[in-house]
Coordinates of C-alpha atoms in Angstrom, one line a residue:
M130 CA -67.2 6.5 -29.5
E131 CA -67.5 10.1 -28.5
Q132 CA -68.6 11.1 -25.0
Q133 CA -72.2 11.8 -24.5
P134 CA -74.1 13.4 -21.9
P135 CA -75.0 11.2 -18.9
N136 CA -78.6 11.1 -19.6
T137 CA -78.2 10.4 -23.4
R138 CA -79.4 7.1 -24.8
R139 CA -76.8 5.4 -26.8
S140 CA -77.6 4.3 -30.3
F141 CA -75.3 1.6 -32.1
S142 CA -75.2 -1.0 -34.6
F143 CA -76.9 -4.1 -33.3
S144 CA -74.3 -6.2 -35.1
S145 CA -73.1 -7.2 -31.9
L146 CA -76.2 -9.2 -31.3
R147 CA -76.7 -12.8 -32.2
V148 CA -79.9 -13.9 -33.6
K149 CA -80.9 -17.4 -33.5
K150 CA -81.8 -19.4 -36.6
R151 CA -82.0 -23.1 -37.4
H152 CA -79.1 -24.4 -39.6
N153 CA -81.6 -24.4 -42.6
S154 CA -82.9 -20.7 -41.8
E155 CA -83.4 -18.1 -44.3
D156 CA -80.8 -15.2 -44.5
G157 CA -83.4 -12.7 -44.8
G158 CA -85.2 -13.4 -41.6
G159 CA -82.6 -12.5 -39.1
F160 CA -82.0 -9.5 -36.6
F161 CA -82.4 -6.6 -39.3
R162 CA -85.7 -7.7 -40.8
R163 CA -88.4 -5.4 -39.4
R164 CA -91.5 -7.2 -38.1
G165 CA -94.6 -7.4 -40.5
L166 CA -92.5 -6.5 -43.6
H167 CA -91.2 -10.1 -44.3
S168 CA -93.1 -12.9 -46.1
F169 CA -92.3 -16.4 -46.7
S170 CA -93.0 -18.5 -49.7
S171 CA -93.9 -22.1 -49.8
A172 CA -91.5 -22.9 -52.5
R173 CA -88.3 -22.4 -50.4
E174 CA -84.7 -23.1 -51.1
S175 CA -83.8 -26.7 -50.4
S176 CA -80.4 -25.9 -48.9
R177 CA -80.1 -23.1 -46.2
K178 CA -77.1 -24.0 -44.1
E179 CA -76.0 -20.8 -42.7
S180 CA -77.0 -20.2 -39.1
V181 CA -76.8 -17.0 -37.2
P182 CA -77.2 -17.6 -33.4
D183 CA -79.2 -15.5 -31.2
E184 CA -78.7 -15.4 -27.6
D185 CA -76.7 -14.0 -24.6
V186 CA -74.4 -11.4 -25.8
A187 CA -71.0 -10.6 -24.7
L188 CA -68.1 -8.0 -24.6
Q189 CA -64.6 -8.1 -25.3
H190 CA -62.3 -7.1 -22.3
N191 CA -58.6 -7.0 -22.2
P192 CA -57.1 -10.6 -22.1
P193 CA -55.9 -11.6 -18.5
P194 CA -52.3 -12.3 -17.6
D195 CA -50.9 -15.7 -17.3
W196 CA -53.2 -18.1 -15.2
Q197 CA -51.4 -19.6 -12.2
N198 CA -52.2 -23.0 -10.6
E199 CA -53.8 -23.4 -7.4
S200 CA -55.6 -26.3 -5.5
G201 CA -55.7 -28.2 -8.9
A202 CA -57.6 -25.3 -10.6
T203 CA -56.9 -22.3 -12.6
P204 CA -57.3 -18.9 -10.8
V205 CA -57.6 -16.1 -13.2
T206 CA -57.1 -12.3 -12.9
N207 CA -57.8 -9.4 -15.0
E208 CA -56.1 -6.1 -15.8
H209 CA -58.1 -3.0 -15.2
D210 CA -60.6 -2.3 -18.1
D211 CA -61.5 1.0 -19.4
G212 CA -65.0 1.1 -18.4
P213 CA -68.3 0.9 -20.1
Q214 CA -67.4 3.4 -22.8
G215 CA -64.5 1.3 -23.7
A216 CA -66.5 -1.9 -23.7
F217 CA -69.0 -0.3 -26.2
K218 CA -66.3 0.4 -28.5
R219 CA -65.3 -3.2 -28.6
I220 CA -68.6 -4.8 -28.8
S221 CA -68.7 -5.1 -32.6
T222 CA -65.0 -6.2 -32.7
M223 CA -65.7 -8.9 -30.4
W224 CA -68.7 -10.2 -31.8
S225 CA -67.4 -10.6 -35.3
S226 CA -64.9 -13.1 -33.9
F227 CA -66.7 -14.5 -31.0
R228 CA -66.4 -18.4 -30.7
R229 CA -65.3 -18.7 -34.5
G230 CA -62.9 -21.4 -33.2
I231 CA -65.7 -24.0 -32.3
R232 CA -65.2 -25.8 -35.5
E233 CA -61.3 -25.9 -35.2
R234 CA -61.6 -27.1 -31.6
S235 CA -63.8 -30.1 -32.7
K236 CA -60.8 -31.4 -34.6
V237 CA -58.4 -31.1 -31.6
E238 CA -58.5 -33.5 -28.9
E239 CA -59.5 -31.9 -25.5
P240 CA -56.8 -32.8 -23.1
E241 CA -57.8 -34.2 -19.5
P242 CA -56.9 -32.2 -16.5
T243 CA -53.4 -33.1 -15.4
E244 CA -53.5 -32.4 -11.7
P245 CA -54.1 -35.9 -10.4
V246 CA -52.9 -39.0 -11.6
G247 CA -54.7 -39.8 -14.9
P248 CA -56.7 -42.6 -15.8
T249 CA -55.7 -45.3 -18.4
A250 CA -55.2 -44.4 -22.0
A251 CA -58.5 -46.3 -22.9
D252 CA -60.4 -44.6 -20.1
S253 CA -59.0 -41.1 -21.3
T254 CA -59.9 -41.9 -24.8
S255 CA -63.5 -42.8 -23.7
K256 CA -63.8 -39.6 -21.8
Q257 CA -62.7 -37.4 -24.7
Q258 CA -65.3 -39.0 -26.9
R259 CA -67.9 -38.4 -24.3
Y260 CA -66.8 -34.7 -24.1
A261 CA -66.8 -34.4 -28.0
S262 CA -70.4 -35.8 -27.9
G263 CA -71.6 -33.6 -25.3
Q264 CA -72.0 -36.3 -22.7
Y265 CA -70.0 -34.9 -20.0
F266 CA -71.9 -33.1 -17.2
F267 CA -70.1 -29.8 -17.8
E268 CA -67.2 -28.2 -19.8
Y269 CA -65.9 -26.2 -17.0
L270 CA -66.6 -24.4 -13.6
V271 CA -65.6 -20.9 -13.0
V272 CA -65.8 -18.6 -10.0
V273 CA -66.6 -14.9 -10.8
S274 CA -65.5 -12.5 -8.0
L275 CA -66.2 -8.7 -7.8
K276 CA -62.9 -6.7 -7.6
K277 CA -62.4 -3.2 -6.8
T278 CA -61.3 -1.2 -9.9
K279 CA -57.9 0.6 -9.4
D280 CA -59.0 4.2 -9.9
S281 CA -62.5 4.2 -8.2
N282 CA -64.7 2.7 -5.7
S283 CA -66.6 0.7 -8.5
Y284 CA -66.3 -2.9 -8.9
E285 CA -65.9 -5.2 -11.9
P286 CA -66.3 -9.0 -12.1
Q287 CA -63.3 -11.2 -12.7
I288 CA -62.6 -14.8 -13.0
T289 CA -60.8 -16.0 -9.9
Y290 CA -61.1 -19.7 -10.3
Q291 CA -61.4 -22.1 -13.3
F292 CA -61.8 -25.8 -13.4
P293 CA -60.2 -27.6 -15.3
K294 CA -57.4 -25.9 -17.0
R295 CA -57.6 -25.6 -20.7
D296 CA -54.1 -26.5 -21.5
G297 CA -53.0 -27.8 -25.0
M298 CA -55.1 -25.4 -27.1
V299 CA -53.6 -23.5 -30.0
R300 CA -53.3 -19.7 -29.7
K301 CA -56.5 -18.9 -31.6
Q302 CA -58.5 -21.4 -29.5
K303 CA -57.2 -20.0 -26.4
E304 CA -58.1 -16.5 -27.6
E305 CA -61.5 -17.4 -28.4
E306 CA -61.8 -19.2 -24.9
E307 CA -60.7 -16.2 -23.1
K308 CA -63.6 -14.2 -25.0
T309 CA -66.1 -16.8 -23.7
L310 CA -64.9 -16.3 -20.2
K311 CA -65.3 -12.7 -20.4
A312 CA -68.8 -13.2 -21.7
I313 CA -69.5 -15.4 -18.6
T314 CA -68.4 -12.6 -16.2
L315 CA -70.9 -10.2 -18.0
F316 CA -73.9 -12.6 -17.3
C317 CA -72.9 -13.4 -13.8
F318 CA -73.1 -10.0 -12.8
P319 CA -75.4 -8.3 -15.3
E320 CA -75.9 -5.1 -13.1
G321 CA -72.7 -3.5 -14.1
I322 CA -70.3 -2.0 -11.7
S323 CA -72.3 -0.4 -9.2
W324 CA -71.9 -2.6 -6.2
A325 CA -71.1 -2.0 -2.2
P326 CA -69.9 -4.4 0.0
L327 CA -72.8 -6.4 1.9
T328 CA -73.3 -8.2 5.1
E329 CA -76.4 -10.1 3.9
Y330 CA -77.1 -11.3 0.5
H331 CA -80.0 -13.8 -0.6
S332 CA -78.4 -16.7 -2.6
E333 CA -79.9 -17.1 -5.9
T334 CA -79.5 -19.5 -9.0
F335 CA -80.2 -18.5 -12.6
S336 CA -79.1 -19.6 -16.2
F337 CA -78.3 -18.0 -19.5
V338 CA -77.3 -19.4 -22.8
L339 CA -74.3 -18.7 -25.2
T340 CA -75.1 -19.8 -28.8
E341 CA -72.2 -20.5 -31.1
I342 CA -71.6 -19.2 -34.5
D343 CA -72.5 -22.8 -35.9
G344 CA -75.9 -22.6 -33.9
S345 CA -74.9 -24.9 -31.3
R346 CA -75.8 -23.9 -27.7
R347 CA -74.1 -24.0 -24.5
N348 CA -76.0 -23.4 -21.2
G349 CA -74.6 -21.2 -18.2
Y350 CA -75.8 -22.1 -14.9
C351 CA -75.0 -19.6 -12.1
R352 CA -75.3 -19.4 -8.3
R353 CA -74.6 -16.1 -6.8
L354 CA -73.9 -16.0 -3.1
L355 CA -72.0 -14.2 -0.4
P356 CA -68.7 -16.0 0.4
G357 CA -67.9 -16.9 3.9
G358 CA -66.2 -14.4 6.2
K359 CA -67.0 -11.5 8.5
G360 CA -68.0 -8.0 7.9
A361 CA -69.2 -6.5 4.6
R362 CA -67.9 -8.2 1.4
A363 CA -68.9 -8.5 -2.2
P364 CA -71.0 -11.6 -3.7
E365 CA -69.3 -14.1 -5.9
A366 CA -70.8 -16.3 -8.5
Y367 CA -70.2 -19.8 -9.2
C368 CA -70.8 -20.7 -13.0
I369 CA -70.9 -24.0 -14.7
I370 CA -70.8 -24.2 -18.5
S371 CA -72.5 -27.2 -20.2
T372 CA -74.0 -28.4 -23.4
L373 CA -76.6 -30.0 -21.3
A374 CA -79.8 -28.2 -20.3
C375 CA -81.2 -29.7 -17.0
F376 CA -81.7 -26.7 -14.4
G377 CA -82.8 -28.7 -11.8
L378 CA -79.8 -31.2 -11.9
F379 CA -77.3 -28.4 -11.9
S380 CA -79.1 -26.8 -9.0
K381 CA -78.3 -29.8 -6.9
I382 CA -74.8 -29.8 -8.1
F383 CA -74.4 -26.1 -6.9
D384 CA -75.6 -27.2 -3.5
E385 CA -72.7 -29.7 -3.2
V386 CA -70.2 -27.1 -4.5
E387 CA -71.4 -24.4 -2.0
K388 CA -71.2 -26.9 0.8
R389 CA -67.6 -27.7 -0.1
R390 CA -66.7 -24.0 -0.6
Q391 CA -67.7 -23.4 3.0
I392 CA -64.9 -25.9 4.1
S393 CA -62.1 -24.8 1.4
M394 CA -61.8 -23.8 -2.2
A395 CA -59.6 -26.8 -2.6
M396 CA -62.5 -29.2 -1.8
I397 CA -64.4 -28.1 -4.8
Y398 CA -61.8 -29.9 -7.2
P399 CA -62.0 -33.5 -6.3
F400 CA -65.9 -33.3 -6.4
M401 CA -66.0 -31.7 -9.8
Q402 CA -63.4 -34.1 -11.1
K403 CA -65.5 -37.1 -10.1
L404 CA -68.5 -35.3 -11.7
R405 CA -66.6 -34.6 -14.9
E406 CA -65.6 -38.3 -15.1
A407 CA -69.1 -39.4 -14.7
S408 CA -71.6 -40.0 -17.7
F409 CA -74.6 -37.9 -17.9
P410 CA -77.5 -40.1 -16.9
A411 CA -80.4 -41.1 -19.4
P412 CA -83.9 -39.7 -18.7
G413 CA -85.3 -41.2 -15.6
H414 CA -81.9 -42.6 -14.5
T415 CA -79.5 -41.7 -11.6
V416 CA -75.8 -41.3 -11.4
E417 CA -74.0 -41.8 -8.2
I418 CA -70.9 -39.6 -7.3
K419 CA -68.6 -40.5 -4.4
S420 CA -67.0 -37.6 -2.8
F421 CA -64.9 -37.4 0.4
I422 CA -65.4 -34.6 2.9
P423 CA -63.3 -34.0 6.0
E424 CA -65.1 -35.0 9.2
S425 CA -67.9 -36.4 7.1
G426 CA -66.2 -39.2 5.4
T427 CA -67.2 -40.4 1.9
E428 CA -70.6 -39.1 0.8
I429 CA -72.5 -40.9 -2.1
I430 CA -74.5 -38.0 -4.1
R431 CA -77.1 -39.2 -6.2
L432 CA -78.1 -37.1 -9.2
T433 CA -81.4 -38.1 -11.0
R434 CA -82.4 -36.8 -14.4
P435 CA -86.2 -36.2 -14.9
L436 CA -87.9 -38.7 -17.1
D437 CA -89.4 -36.0 -19.4
S438 CA -86.1 -34.8 -20.7
W439 CA -87.5 -32.3 -23.1
L440 CA -88.9 -30.4 -19.9
E441 CA -86.0 -30.7 -17.6
H442 CA -84.8 -27.2 -18.1
V443 CA -88.3 -25.8 -17.5
D444 CA -90.1 -24.5 -14.2
F445 CA -93.5 -23.7 -15.2
A446 CA -94.4 -23.1 -11.5
T447 CA -92.4 -19.9 -11.3
L448 CA -94.3 -18.5 -14.5
F449 CA -97.6 -19.3 -12.9
N450 CA -96.7 -18.0 -9.5
C451 CA -95.8 -14.5 -11.2
L452 CA -98.8 -14.4 -13.5
T453 CA -102.4 -15.3 -13.6
D454 CA -103.8 -17.9 -16.0
E455 CA -105.4 -15.2 -18.1
E456 CA -102.0 -13.2 -18.0
V457 CA -99.9 -16.2 -19.1
L458 CA -102.3 -16.5 -22.1
L459 CA -101.7 -13.0 -23.1
V460 CA -98.0 -13.3 -23.0
F461 CA -98.3 -16.6 -24.9
A462 CA -100.4 -15.0 -27.6
A463 CA -97.8 -12.2 -28.0
A464 CA -95.0 -14.8 -28.3
V465 CA -97.1 -16.9 -30.7
L466 CA -96.9 -13.9 -33.2
E467 CA -93.4 -13.4 -32.6
R468 CA -93.7 -9.9 -30.9
R469 CA -91.2 -7.9 -28.8
I470 CA -91.5 -8.9 -25.1
V471 CA -89.7 -7.7 -22.1
F472 CA -90.0 -9.3 -18.7
I473 CA -89.2 -7.2 -15.8
A474 CA -88.0 -8.3 -12.3
N475 CA -85.2 -7.7 -9.8
E476 CA -84.7 -11.3 -9.2
L477 CA -82.3 -13.0 -11.8
S478 CA -83.6 -16.4 -11.0
I479 CA -87.2 -15.3 -11.7
L480 CA -86.2 -13.8 -15.0
S481 CA -84.4 -16.7 -16.3
Q482 CA -87.1 -19.1 -15.2
V483 CA -90.0 -17.1 -16.6
I484 CA -88.3 -16.6 -19.9
H485 CA -87.5 -20.2 -20.5
A486 CA -90.8 -21.2 -19.5
V487 CA -92.5 -18.7 -22.0
A488 CA -90.3 -20.2 -24.7
A489 CA -91.3 -23.8 -23.8
L490 CA -95.0 -23.0 -24.3
L491 CA -94.2 -22.7 -27.9
Y492 CA -93.3 -26.4 -28.3
P493 CA -93.0 -28.1 -31.0
F494 CA -92.2 -24.6 -32.4
T495 CA -88.9 -22.8 -31.5
W496 CA -88.5 -19.2 -30.8
Q497 CA -86.1 -18.0 -33.7
H498 CA -85.2 -14.6 -32.7
T499 CA -83.3 -12.6 -30.1
F500 CA -83.5 -14.3 -26.8
I501 CA -81.6 -13.0 -23.7
S502 CA -82.8 -14.3 -20.4
I503 CA -80.9 -11.7 -18.5
V504 CA -79.8 -8.5 -20.4
P505 CA -76.8 -7.0 -18.8
E506 CA -77.0 -3.2 -18.1
I507 CA -74.3 -2.3 -20.6
L508 CA -76.3 -3.9 -23.3
I509 CA -79.7 -2.4 -22.5
D510 CA -80.1 -0.6 -25.8
V511 CA -80.9 -4.1 -27.2
V512 CA -84.4 -3.1 -26.4
M513 CA -84.4 -0.5 -29.4
A514 CA -84.0 -3.4 -31.8
P515 CA -86.8 -3.3 -34.3
T516 CA -87.2 -7.2 -34.5
P517 CA -89.0 -9.7 -32.3
Y518 CA -87.3 -10.6 -29.0
L519 CA -87.7 -12.1 -25.6
L520 CA -85.8 -10.3 -23.0
G521 CA -85.2 -10.3 -19.2
V522 CA -84.6 -7.0 -17.6
Q523 CA -84.0 -6.1 -14.2
K524 CA -86.2 -3.6 -12.7
H525 CA -83.8 -0.9 -11.9
L526 CA -83.4 -0.3 -15.7
L527 CA -87.4 -0.1 -16.3
D528 CA -87.1 3.5 -17.2
L529 CA -84.8 2.5 -20.2
V530 CA -87.4 0.1 -21.4
T531 CA -90.8 1.8 -21.1
D532 CA -90.0 4.4 -23.6
Q533 CA -90.2 2.0 -26.3
S534 CA -93.5 1.5 -28.1
D535 CA -95.0 -1.5 -30.1
L536 CA -93.9 -4.1 -27.5
L537 CA -95.2 -5.9 -24.4
V538 CA -93.5 -5.2 -21.0
V539 CA -94.6 -7.6 -18.3
D540 CA -93.7 -7.2 -14.7
V541 CA -93.1 -10.5 -12.9
S542 CA -91.7 -9.3 -9.9
Q543 CA -93.2 -10.2 -6.6
N544 CA -94.1 -6.7 -5.3
K545 CA -95.5 -5.4 -8.6
Q546 CA -98.5 -2.9 -8.7
E547 CA -99.6 -4.0 -12.3
T548 CA -98.5 -6.6 -14.6
F549 CA -98.6 -5.1 -18.1
L550 CA -96.6 -1.8 -18.0
V551 CA -96.7 -1.4 -21.8
S552 CA -98.9 -3.2 -24.3
I553 CA -100.2 -3.0 -27.9
G554 CA -103.7 -3.4 -26.8
D555 CA -104.7 -6.3 -28.9
E556 CA -103.3 -9.1 -26.9
A557 CA -106.5 -10.4 -25.6
S558 CA -108.1 -11.0 -29.1
I559 CA -105.3 -12.9 -30.6
L560 CA -106.3 -16.3 -29.5
P561 CA -109.4 -18.0 -30.9
P562 CA -112.3 -17.3 -28.1
K563 CA -113.5 -21.0 -27.9
L564 CA -109.8 -22.4 -27.7
K565 CA -108.9 -19.8 -25.1
A566 CA -111.8 -20.7 -23.0
E567 CA -110.6 -24.4 -23.1
L568 CA -107.0 -23.4 -22.4
L569 CA -108.1 -21.6 -19.3
E570 CA -110.5 -24.5 -18.2
V571 CA -107.7 -27.0 -18.4
L572 CA -105.1 -24.9 -16.7
S573 CA -107.5 -24.3 -13.8
G574 CA -107.0 -28.0 -12.9
R575 CA -103.1 -27.8 -12.5
Q576 CA -103.4 -27.2 -8.9
K577 CA -104.0 -30.8 -8.5
A578 CA -100.6 -31.7 -9.8
S579 CA -98.3 -33.1 -7.3
G580 CA -94.7 -32.0 -7.9
V581 CA -92.9 -30.0 -10.6
E582 CA -92.6 -32.8 -13.1
E583 CA -96.4 -33.4 -13.2
L584 CA -97.2 -29.7 -13.1
N585 CA -94.7 -29.4 -16.2
R586 CA -96.5 -32.2 -17.9
V587 CA -100.1 -30.7 -17.3
V588 CA -98.9 -27.3 -18.6
S589 CA -97.0 -28.5 -21.6
D590 CA -99.9 -31.0 -22.7
T591 CA -102.3 -28.1 -22.4
F592 CA -100.5 -25.8 -24.8
L593 CA -99.4 -28.7 -27.1
H594 CA -103.1 -29.6 -27.5
F595 CA -103.7 -26.0 -28.4
F596 CA -101.5 -26.4 -31.5
V597 CA -102.6 -30.0 -32.4
R598 CA -106.1 -28.2 -32.5
T599 CA -105.0 -25.3 -34.7
V600 CA -102.3 -26.7 -37.0
G601 CA -102.2 -30.4 -36.3
H602 CA -103.5 -31.1 -39.8
Y603 CA -100.5 -29.5 -41.7
A604 CA -99.0 -33.0 -42.8
S605 CA -101.9 -33.5 -45.0
F606 CA -101.1 -30.4 -47.1
I607 CA -97.4 -31.1 -47.8
K608 CA -97.4 -32.4 -51.3
Y609 CA -94.8 -34.7 -52.8
S610 CA -93.9 -35.4 -56.4
A611 CA -93.4 -38.9 -57.9
T612 CA -89.8 -38.2 -58.5
G613 CA -89.0 -38.2 -54.9
E614 CA -88.2 -34.3 -54.6
L615 CA -88.9 -32.4 -51.4
G616 CA -92.4 -31.8 -50.4
V617 CA -94.1 -28.5 -50.9
F618 CA -96.6 -27.1 -48.4
D619 CA -99.9 -25.8 -49.7
R620 CA -100.5 -22.8 -47.2
R621 CA -103.8 -21.7 -48.8
A622 CA -105.3 -25.1 -48.7
F623 CA -104.1 -25.6 -45.2
C624 CA -105.9 -22.5 -44.0
K625 CA -108.9 -23.1 -46.0
A626 CA -109.4 -26.6 -44.3
I627 CA -110.1 -24.9 -40.8
D628 CA -113.8 -24.7 -40.3
S629 CA -113.9 -22.2 -37.5
K630 CA -113.5 -18.5 -38.9
T631 CA -111.7 -17.2 -35.7
T632 CA -109.3 -20.3 -35.6
R633 CA -108.7 -19.8 -39.4
H634 CA -108.0 -16.0 -38.7
F635 CA -105.5 -16.8 -36.2
V636 CA -103.8 -19.5 -38.1
K637 CA -103.4 -17.2 -41.0
K638 CA -101.6 -14.9 -38.9
F639 CA -99.4 -17.7 -37.2
T640 CA -98.3 -19.1 -40.6
Q641 CA -96.6 -15.8 -41.3
T642 CA -94.2 -16.3 -38.4
Q643 CA -90.5 -17.4 -38.8
M644 CA -91.2 -20.3 -36.1
F645 CA -93.9 -21.7 -38.3
D646 CA -92.0 -21.2 -41.6
L647 CA -88.9 -23.1 -40.2
F648 CA -91.2 -25.9 -38.9
I649 CA -92.6 -26.5 -42.2
Q650 CA -89.2 -26.2 -44.0
E651 CA -88.1 -29.2 -41.8
A652 CA -91.3 -31.2 -42.5
E653 CA -90.8 -30.5 -46.3
Q654 CA -87.4 -32.1 -46.1
Q655 CA -88.8 -35.4 -44.4
Q656 CA -90.0 -38.4 -46.3
P657 CA -93.7 -38.9 -46.4
G658 CA -95.1 -41.4 -43.8
P659 CA -95.9 -41.3 -40.2
R660 CA -94.1 -38.6 -38.2
Q661 CA -92.3 -39.5 -34.8
G662 CA -92.5 -37.5 -31.7
I663 CA -94.8 -36.4 -28.8
F664 CA -96.5 -33.7 -31.1
H665 CA -97.2 -36.2 -33.8
H666 CA -98.4 -38.7 -31.2
K667 CA -100.9 -36.3 -29.8
I668 CA -102.0 -35.5 -33.4
R669 CA -102.9 -39.1 -33.9
E670 CA -104.6 -39.4 -30.5
F671 CA -106.7 -36.3 -31.4
Q672 CA -107.5 -37.4 -35.0
D673 CA -108.3 -41.1 -33.5
K674 CA -110.8 -39.3 -31.1
K675 CA -112.4 -37.1 -33.9
K676 CA -113.0 -40.2 -36.1
K677 CA -114.7 -42.1 -33.2
E678 CA -116.9 -39.0 -32.3
K679 CA -117.8 -39.0 -36.3
T680 CA -118.7 -42.5 -36.1
K681 CA -120.9 -42.3 -33.1
K682 CA -123.0 -39.6 -34.8
H683 CA -123.6 -41.5 -37.7

């Protein structure tokens, strides 16, 4: 890449970005499709296996030298990289091969950590099976530290601690694993290399997502804090990678990790080993972890999983603390029509929680496009992508965002002067007026909710009911042939069956989105009969209520 003037915006191919699709998604609906130019037919292909993942992007750096053992874990150091320009040169190269070893890895037994005396062979096999099925609490823990570069006063993030060691992998698997570790450093410190030693730093917890080539997702939970010591020093980040999505539970785990780190780095390993051996609890259940701490003795740590497991990664309280009810509905309306939305804040925790909450409002539909909860500074040009996205961007990069048009820029920071910095202007007219008024009325009663879980239920039920009212009749318009072939959705008749003109106008637009199209694809592949799940339970409740009201009238 040629050197450019300091103030010149970079323009490059977005092949380095991953766009999420379902396994049965259409090739043509990915990152390169411009909004408003695609259409979907109700007569779809019955086999769509290729999946192009979406989310948090990574860079390739030089591989680290050999890892050395310390305190039962794996410290890692990096050689000096050649800066942002060199990183940009390697984006496409890295992304084409990123995590391709996932399928091969599933065929290779994952060795257990060898530091302590191992369990019996039967126990080891059981643990390997749990790990392969995603039932371990976590895949690994890493500590990312800021290290001063050799030729300047800038800093770069490097992994200085890893547990457990990843021994026994073939060369290709190890190379792919190292690339994932480099991606982790990027998201733990998305601000880039501009750091200075600090004497005070407010600890914060946030999350990001790594999406594999096969569409599977791994969650990154990160707590950034100032390590113990005196004088000015750089922050460090603790990051747990897990296939499990449960933000609150991992926040409690970080509390225990941080407490042990204040004593000694070596104290982290026994606790994480016990946690790794434990089974992830079922919704509403508790797992107990015994852990010894000098001068405190053996502690029993109880980790309880929320009963509503599909909401355990969501915190609607943060969203409604940052935005008014009316502002939330404007953001929801833009998201429903799959527009480009950027959230602005300085706090990484706010960005990650808000963007996950907005995506959760779309349930039972799933955001199918680019989704990056925290955009690293080096990849800020993602805002120039012409396709739908949900992005979280730190406020110091605001000038690089607001020069884009045809998008919604939402300031969710605590000290904002205005909320919508850029907008298209029609967001207030997207939702049907009557249903919008009902949403506001129900949301106004959420203050009565006691606790996070109850608040999450109130908010999720409110927006779930909106979809029941607008598209809950979809199953009646999937027609099946007598020969048992896949069903075919009659989109025209479906829209025509809606009495309200304003609701019908909204639904016609919504049916053109990729999230609706893929929802219908899955429904067409199911056999006729009663559907399962909370959405269909709400549909039956609503239909029963309408029947009773109709009976009373007659």
